[in-house]
Coordinates of C-alpha atoms in Angstrom, one line a residue:
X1 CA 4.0 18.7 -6.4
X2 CA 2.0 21.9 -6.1
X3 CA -1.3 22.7 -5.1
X4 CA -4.1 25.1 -6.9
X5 CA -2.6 25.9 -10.5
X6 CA -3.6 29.0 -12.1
X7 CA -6.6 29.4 -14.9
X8 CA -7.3 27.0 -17.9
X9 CA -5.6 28.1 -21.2
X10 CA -7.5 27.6 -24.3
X11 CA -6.2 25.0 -26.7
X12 CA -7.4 24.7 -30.6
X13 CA -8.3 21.5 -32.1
X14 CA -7.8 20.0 -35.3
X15 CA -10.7 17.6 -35.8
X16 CA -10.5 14.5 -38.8
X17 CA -13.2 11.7 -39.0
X18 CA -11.3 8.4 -38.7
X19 CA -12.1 6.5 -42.1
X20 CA -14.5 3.9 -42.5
X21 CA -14.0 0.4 -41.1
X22 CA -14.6 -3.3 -41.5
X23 CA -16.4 -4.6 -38.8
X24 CA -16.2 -8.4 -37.2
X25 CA -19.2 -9.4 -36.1
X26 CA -18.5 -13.3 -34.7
X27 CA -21.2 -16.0 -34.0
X28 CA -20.0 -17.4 -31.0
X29 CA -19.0 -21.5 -30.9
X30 CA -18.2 -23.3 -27.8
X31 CA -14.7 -25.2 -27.8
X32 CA -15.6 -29.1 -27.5
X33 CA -16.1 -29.6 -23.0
X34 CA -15.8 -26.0 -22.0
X35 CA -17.6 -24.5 -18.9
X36 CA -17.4 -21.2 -18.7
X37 CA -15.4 -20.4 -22.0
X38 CA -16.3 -20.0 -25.7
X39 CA -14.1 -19.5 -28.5
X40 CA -14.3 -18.4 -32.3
X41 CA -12.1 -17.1 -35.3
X42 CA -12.3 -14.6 -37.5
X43 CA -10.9 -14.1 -41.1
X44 CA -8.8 -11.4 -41.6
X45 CA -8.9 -10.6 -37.5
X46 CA -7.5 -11.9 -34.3
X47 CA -8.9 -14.9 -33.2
X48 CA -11.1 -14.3 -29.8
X49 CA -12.3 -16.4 -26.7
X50 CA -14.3 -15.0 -23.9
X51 CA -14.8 -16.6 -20.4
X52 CA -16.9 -15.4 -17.4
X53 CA -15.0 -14.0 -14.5
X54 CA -17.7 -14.1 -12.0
X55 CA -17.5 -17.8 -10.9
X56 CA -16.4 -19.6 -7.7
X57 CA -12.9 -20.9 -7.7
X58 CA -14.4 -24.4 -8.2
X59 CA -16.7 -23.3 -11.2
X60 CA -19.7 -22.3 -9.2
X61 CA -22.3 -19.7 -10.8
X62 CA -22.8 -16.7 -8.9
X63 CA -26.2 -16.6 -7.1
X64 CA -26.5 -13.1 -7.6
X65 CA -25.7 -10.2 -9.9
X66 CA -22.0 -9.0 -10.7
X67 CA -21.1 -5.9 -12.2
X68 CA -18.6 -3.0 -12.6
X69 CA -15.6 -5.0 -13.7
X70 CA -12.0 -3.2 -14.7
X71 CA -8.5 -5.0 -15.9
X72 CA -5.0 -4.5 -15.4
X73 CA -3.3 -3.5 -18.2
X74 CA -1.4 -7.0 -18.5
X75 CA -4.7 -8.5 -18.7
X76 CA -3.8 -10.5 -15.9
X77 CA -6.1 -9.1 -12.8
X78 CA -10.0 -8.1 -13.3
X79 CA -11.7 -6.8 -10.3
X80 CA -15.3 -6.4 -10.1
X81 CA -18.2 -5.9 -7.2
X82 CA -21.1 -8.5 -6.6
X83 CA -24.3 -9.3 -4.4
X84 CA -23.5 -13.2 -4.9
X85 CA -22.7 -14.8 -1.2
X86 CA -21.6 -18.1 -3.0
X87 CA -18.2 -16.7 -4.8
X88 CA -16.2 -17.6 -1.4
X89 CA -16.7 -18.9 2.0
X90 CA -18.0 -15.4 3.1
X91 CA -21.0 -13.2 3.1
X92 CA -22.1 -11.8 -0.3
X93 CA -21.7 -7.7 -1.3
X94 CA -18.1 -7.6 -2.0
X95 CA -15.1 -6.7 -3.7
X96 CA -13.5 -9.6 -5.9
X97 CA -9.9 -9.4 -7.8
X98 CA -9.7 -12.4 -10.2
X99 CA -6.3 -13.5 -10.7
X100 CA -6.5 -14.7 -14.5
X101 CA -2.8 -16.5 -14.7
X102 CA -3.6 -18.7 -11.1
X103 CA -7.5 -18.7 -12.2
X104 CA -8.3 -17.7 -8.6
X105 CA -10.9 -15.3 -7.1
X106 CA -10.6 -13.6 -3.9
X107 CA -12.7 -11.5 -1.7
X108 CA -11.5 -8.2 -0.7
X109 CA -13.8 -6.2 2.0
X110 CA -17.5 -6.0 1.5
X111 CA -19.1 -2.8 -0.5
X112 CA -20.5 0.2 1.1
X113 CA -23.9 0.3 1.2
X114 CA -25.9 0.2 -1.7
X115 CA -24.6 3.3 -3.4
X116 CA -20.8 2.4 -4.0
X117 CA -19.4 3.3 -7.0
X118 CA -17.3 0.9 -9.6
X119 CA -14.1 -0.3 -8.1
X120 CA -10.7 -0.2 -9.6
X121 CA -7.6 -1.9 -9.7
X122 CA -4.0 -0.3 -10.0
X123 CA -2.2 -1.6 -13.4
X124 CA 0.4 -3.6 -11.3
X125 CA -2.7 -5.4 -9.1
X126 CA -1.6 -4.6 -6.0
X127 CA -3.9 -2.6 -5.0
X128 CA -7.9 -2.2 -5.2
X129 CA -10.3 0.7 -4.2
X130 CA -13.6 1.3 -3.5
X131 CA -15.9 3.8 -2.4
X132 CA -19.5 4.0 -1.2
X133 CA -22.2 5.3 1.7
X134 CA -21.5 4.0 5.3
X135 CA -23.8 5.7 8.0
X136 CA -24.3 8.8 5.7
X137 CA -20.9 9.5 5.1
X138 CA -18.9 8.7 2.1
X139 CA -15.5 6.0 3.0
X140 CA -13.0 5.4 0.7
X141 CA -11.6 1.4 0.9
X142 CA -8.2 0.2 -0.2
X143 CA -7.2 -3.2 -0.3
X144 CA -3.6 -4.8 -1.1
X145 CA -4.1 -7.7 -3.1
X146 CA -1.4 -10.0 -2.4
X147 CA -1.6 -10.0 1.0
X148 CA -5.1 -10.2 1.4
X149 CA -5.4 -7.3 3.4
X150 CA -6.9 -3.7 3.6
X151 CA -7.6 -0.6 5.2
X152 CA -10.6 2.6 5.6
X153 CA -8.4 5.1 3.5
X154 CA -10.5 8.3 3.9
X155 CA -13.7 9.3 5.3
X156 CA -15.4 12.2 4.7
X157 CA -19.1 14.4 3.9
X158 CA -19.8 13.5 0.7
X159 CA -19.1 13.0 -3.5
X160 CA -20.2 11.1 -6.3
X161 CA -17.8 9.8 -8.6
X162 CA -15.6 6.7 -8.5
X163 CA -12.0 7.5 -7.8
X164 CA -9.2 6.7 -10.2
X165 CA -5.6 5.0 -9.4
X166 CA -2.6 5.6 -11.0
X167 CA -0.3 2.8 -12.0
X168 CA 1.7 1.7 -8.9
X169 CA -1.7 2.8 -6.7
X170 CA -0.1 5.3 -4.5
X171 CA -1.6 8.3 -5.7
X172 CA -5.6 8.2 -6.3
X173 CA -7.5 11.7 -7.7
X174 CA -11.1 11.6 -6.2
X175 CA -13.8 14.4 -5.4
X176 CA -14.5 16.0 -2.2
X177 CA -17.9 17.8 -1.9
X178 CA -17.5 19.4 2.0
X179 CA -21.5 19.8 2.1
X180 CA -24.6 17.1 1.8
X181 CA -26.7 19.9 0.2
X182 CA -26.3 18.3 -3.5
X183 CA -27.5 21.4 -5.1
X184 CA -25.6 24.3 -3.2
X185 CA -22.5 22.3 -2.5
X186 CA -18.7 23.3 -4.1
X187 CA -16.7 20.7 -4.6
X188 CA -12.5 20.0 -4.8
X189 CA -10.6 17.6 -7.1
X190 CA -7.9 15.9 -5.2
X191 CA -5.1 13.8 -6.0
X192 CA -4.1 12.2 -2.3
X193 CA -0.8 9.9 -1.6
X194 CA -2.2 6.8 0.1
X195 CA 1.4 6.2 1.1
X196 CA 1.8 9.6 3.2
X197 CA -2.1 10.8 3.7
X198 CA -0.9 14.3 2.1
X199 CA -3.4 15.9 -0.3
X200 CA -3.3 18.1 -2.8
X201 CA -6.4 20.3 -5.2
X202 CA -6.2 19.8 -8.4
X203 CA -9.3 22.6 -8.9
X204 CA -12.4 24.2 -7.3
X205 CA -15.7 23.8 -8.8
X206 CA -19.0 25.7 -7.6
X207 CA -21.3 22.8 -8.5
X208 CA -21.9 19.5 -7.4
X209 CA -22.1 17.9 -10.5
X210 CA -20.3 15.5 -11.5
X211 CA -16.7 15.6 -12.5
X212 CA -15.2 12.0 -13.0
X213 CA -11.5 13.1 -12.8
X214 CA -9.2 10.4 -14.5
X215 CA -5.7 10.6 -13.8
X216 CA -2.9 9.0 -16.0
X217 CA -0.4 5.6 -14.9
X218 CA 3.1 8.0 -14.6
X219 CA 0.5 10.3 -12.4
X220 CA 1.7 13.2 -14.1
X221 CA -1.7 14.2 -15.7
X222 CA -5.5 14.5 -14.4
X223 CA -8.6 15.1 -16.5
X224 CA -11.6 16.1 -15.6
X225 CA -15.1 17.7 -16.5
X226 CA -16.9 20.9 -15.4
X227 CA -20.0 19.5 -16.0
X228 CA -21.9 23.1 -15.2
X229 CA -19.8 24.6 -18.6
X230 CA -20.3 21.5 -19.8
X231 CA -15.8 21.0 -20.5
X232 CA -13.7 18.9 -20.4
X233 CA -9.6 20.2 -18.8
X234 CA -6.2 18.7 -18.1
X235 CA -4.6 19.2 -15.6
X236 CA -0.7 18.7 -15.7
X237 CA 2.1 18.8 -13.2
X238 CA 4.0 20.9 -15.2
X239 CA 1.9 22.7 -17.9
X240 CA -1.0 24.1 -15.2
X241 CA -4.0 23.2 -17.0
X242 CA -4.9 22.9 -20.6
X243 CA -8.4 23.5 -21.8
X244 CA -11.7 22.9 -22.5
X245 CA -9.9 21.0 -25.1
X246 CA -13.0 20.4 -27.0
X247 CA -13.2 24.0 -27.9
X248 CA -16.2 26.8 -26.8
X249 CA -19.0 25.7 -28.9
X250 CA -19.5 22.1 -28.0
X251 CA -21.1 20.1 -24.9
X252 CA -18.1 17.6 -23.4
X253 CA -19.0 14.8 -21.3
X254 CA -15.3 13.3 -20.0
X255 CA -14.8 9.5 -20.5
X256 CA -11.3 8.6 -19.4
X257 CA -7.8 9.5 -20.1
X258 CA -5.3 7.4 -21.7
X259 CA -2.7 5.5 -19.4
X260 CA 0.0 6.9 -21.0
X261 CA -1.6 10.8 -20.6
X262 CA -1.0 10.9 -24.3
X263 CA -5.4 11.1 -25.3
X264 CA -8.5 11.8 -23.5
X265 CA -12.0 10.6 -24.3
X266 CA -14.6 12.3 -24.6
X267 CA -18.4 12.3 -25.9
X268 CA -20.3 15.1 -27.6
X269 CA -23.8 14.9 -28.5
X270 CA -23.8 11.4 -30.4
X271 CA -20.0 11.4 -31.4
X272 CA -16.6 9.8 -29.1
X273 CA -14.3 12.4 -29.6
X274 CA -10.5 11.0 -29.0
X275 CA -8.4 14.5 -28.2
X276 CA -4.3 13.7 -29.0
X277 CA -2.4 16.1 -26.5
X278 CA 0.8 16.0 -28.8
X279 CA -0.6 17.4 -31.4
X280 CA -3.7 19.5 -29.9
X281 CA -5.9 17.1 -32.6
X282 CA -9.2 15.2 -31.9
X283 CA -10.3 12.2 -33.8
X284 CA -13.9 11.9 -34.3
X285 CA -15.6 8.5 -34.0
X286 CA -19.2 9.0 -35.7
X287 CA -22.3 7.5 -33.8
X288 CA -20.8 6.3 -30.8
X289 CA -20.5 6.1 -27.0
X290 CA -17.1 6.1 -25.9
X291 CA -16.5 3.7 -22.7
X292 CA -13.1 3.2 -22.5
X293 CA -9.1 3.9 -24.2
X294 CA -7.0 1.0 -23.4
X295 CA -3.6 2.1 -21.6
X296 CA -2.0 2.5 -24.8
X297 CA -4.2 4.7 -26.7
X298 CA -4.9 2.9 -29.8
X299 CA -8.2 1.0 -28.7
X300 CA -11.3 2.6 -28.2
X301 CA -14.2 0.7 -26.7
X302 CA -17.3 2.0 -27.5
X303 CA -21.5 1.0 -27.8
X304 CA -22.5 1.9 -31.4
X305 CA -25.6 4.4 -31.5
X306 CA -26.7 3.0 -34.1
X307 CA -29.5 -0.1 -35.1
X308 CA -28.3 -3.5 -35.8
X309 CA -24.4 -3.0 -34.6
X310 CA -23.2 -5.0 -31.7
X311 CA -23.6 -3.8 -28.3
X312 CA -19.8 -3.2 -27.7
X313 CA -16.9 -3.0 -30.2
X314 CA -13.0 -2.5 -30.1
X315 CA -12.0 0.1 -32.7
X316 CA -8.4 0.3 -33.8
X317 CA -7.8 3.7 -33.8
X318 CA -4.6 3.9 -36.0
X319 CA -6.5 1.4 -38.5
X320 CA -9.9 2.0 -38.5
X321 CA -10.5 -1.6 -38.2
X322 CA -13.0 -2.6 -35.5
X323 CA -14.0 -6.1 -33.9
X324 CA -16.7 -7.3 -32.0
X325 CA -16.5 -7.3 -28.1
X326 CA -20.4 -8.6 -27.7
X327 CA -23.7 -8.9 -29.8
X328 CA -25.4 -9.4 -27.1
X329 CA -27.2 -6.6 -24.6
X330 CA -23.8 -6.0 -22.7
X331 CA -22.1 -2.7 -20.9
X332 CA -19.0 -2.0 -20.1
X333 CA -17.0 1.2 -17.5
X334 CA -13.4 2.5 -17.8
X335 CA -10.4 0.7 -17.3
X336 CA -12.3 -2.5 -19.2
X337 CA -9.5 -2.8 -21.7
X338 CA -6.0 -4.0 -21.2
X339 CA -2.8 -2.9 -23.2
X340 CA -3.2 -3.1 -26.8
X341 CA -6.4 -4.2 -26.4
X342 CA -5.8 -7.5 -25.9
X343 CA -8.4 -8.0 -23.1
X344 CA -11.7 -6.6 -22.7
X345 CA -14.0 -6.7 -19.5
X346 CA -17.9 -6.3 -19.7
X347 CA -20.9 -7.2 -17.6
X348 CA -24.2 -9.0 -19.4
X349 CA -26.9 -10.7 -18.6
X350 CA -27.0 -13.1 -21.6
X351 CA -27.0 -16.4 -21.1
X352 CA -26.0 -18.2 -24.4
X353 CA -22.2 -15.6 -24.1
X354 CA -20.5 -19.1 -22.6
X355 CA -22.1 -22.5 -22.4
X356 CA -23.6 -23.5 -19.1
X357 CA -25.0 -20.5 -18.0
X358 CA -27.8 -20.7 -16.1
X359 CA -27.8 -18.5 -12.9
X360 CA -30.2 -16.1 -14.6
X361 CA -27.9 -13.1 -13.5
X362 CA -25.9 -10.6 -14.9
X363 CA -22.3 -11.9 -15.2
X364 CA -18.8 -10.3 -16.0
X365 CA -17.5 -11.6 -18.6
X366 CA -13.9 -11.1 -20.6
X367 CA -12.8 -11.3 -24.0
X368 CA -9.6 -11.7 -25.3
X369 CA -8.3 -11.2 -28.4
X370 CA -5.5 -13.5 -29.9

């Protein structure tokens, strides 16, 4: 592993428009008894159920609002952050892993202050991380899963953007800004070894703005945004850094990178762009906001910009095909989609998503797709 690489070289982009799709658009139906579960079928697509995640192991509504959720990629664990103090025995303003196979929720160490950012879960579920404010300075938390158990990871001045996890959760890429001054401040990419504490800079940037670095499961890949040149690089172990992949003329906002390190997402003015590093091509999705790539690739999860669409949809990016994740008001963060977008993990405050839902808050709900 090396430290500082060397300057960004410029890569051209082929761009094609993915062809027009058929779109699934399900009215939901609740399955005969069902609590917190709904299911419904669709000709010519996968059958699809969705459930809500934020509920006490006995079935117990949250008392208050839940949020942030992200998913393995087996579909198995879903962590998410809520303010409810009736999920488990303790206090409320924590960190929950949902264990989908046992059905079981547990607590794991309670957020930082009011400005924490999204947690997330490595792909095997052993390990969870947040970060937030605690006495004016930022602290990273880690928490291993099965054992119940976790640990202050790093402490340090300040930064603002949620750290990502690769797929065995040893090494995390996060941002360091050394200064509180927001507007004068540099800041440093990192990728750190939670197993050894060592540390290494992915890239120096003379801003404070935000830079959401994303960095792939085998760890061998981490994107990122300048978000003062307004571009979007990748950073590889081997290859230095490729970039601003979207080319000189266009705005980049970074949305996540593929599991695999094969595509990164990214939006530009009202288009997802879908950026294939094997072949230096971008797929354009039209009228879209890009929220997640599940770990494969293929599916893209994204909020149509347009009137009477749902609020989130699954597109099929081989196909073109797309299905309906919610019609109602619903949002959703990286990570929310599991391998071959089987799963998908979203936070609404609807109350007619499952039957029996009368907390009045916003919930995290899941879809799967069968």
């Amino acid at each position: 592993m090396r430290a500082v690489l060397g300057a960004a070289v410029a890569v051209c982009a082929v761009t094609a428009v993915l062809p027009g799709s058929a779109s699934a658009e399900p009215a939901t139906t609740a399955e005969p008894g069902a609590t917190h579960t709904a299911t419904t079928g669709i000709a010519g697509h996968r059958a699809t159920s969705v459930e809500r995640v934020s509920v006490a192991n006995d079935g117990t509504q949250a008392n208050d609002h839940s949020t942030h959720a992200s998913i393995t990629p087996n579909g198995r664990h879903i962590v998410f952050a809520s303010s409810a103090d009736n999920l488990t025995s303790s206090r409320g303003g924590y960190m929950y892993v949902r264990d989908q196979r046992r059905g079981h929720l547990t607590r794991h160490g309670q957020l930082l202050g009011e400005q924490h950012h999204p947690p997330t879960i490595s792909n095997n579920g052993e390990w969870a991380l947040y970060s937030g404010y605690l006495q004016h300075f930022k602290q990273m938390y880690l928490a291993e899963v099965s054992r119940s158990t976790g640990s202050l990871l790093r402490t340090w001045g300040n930064h603002q953007t949620q750290p990502s996890l690769d797929a065995d959760g040893r090494l995390i890429a996060f941002v360091v800004i050394p200064k509180r001054d927001w507007t004068t401040s540099d800041q440093r990419i990192l990728v750190m070894d939670r197993a050894t504490g060592a540390e290494w800079t992915i890239t120096w940037l003379s801003h404070s703005l935000p830079s959401r670095p994303s960095i792939s499961g085998d760890n061998r890949r981490v994107a990122y945004q300048d978000a003062k040149t307004e571009d979007v690089f990748i950073w590889d172990w081997g290859d230095d850094v490729i970039g601003p992949i979207e080319g000189p003329s266009k705005a980049a906002e970074i949305v996540q990178l593929s599991d695999d390190g094969s595509k990164v997402v990214y939006r530009s003015g009202s288009d997802t762009h879908v950026y294939e590093l094997r072949t230096s091509t971008t797929q354009v999705v039209p009228d879209a906001r890009g929220l997640a790539i599940d770990p494969t690739g293929r599916y893209l999860l994204y909020a149509p910009q347009i009137a009477n669409r749902p609020s989130l949809v699954l597109r099929d990016l081989r196909t073109g095909t797309e299905e309906t994740v919610a019609d109602k008001p619903a949002s959703a963060g990286t990570d929310a989609v599991s391998a071959h977008g089987r799963d998908v993990v979203f936070t609404s405050a609807a109350d007619d998503i499952v039957p029996d839902d009368t907390n009045g808050k916003t919930d995290v709900f899941v879809r799967r797709f069968h």
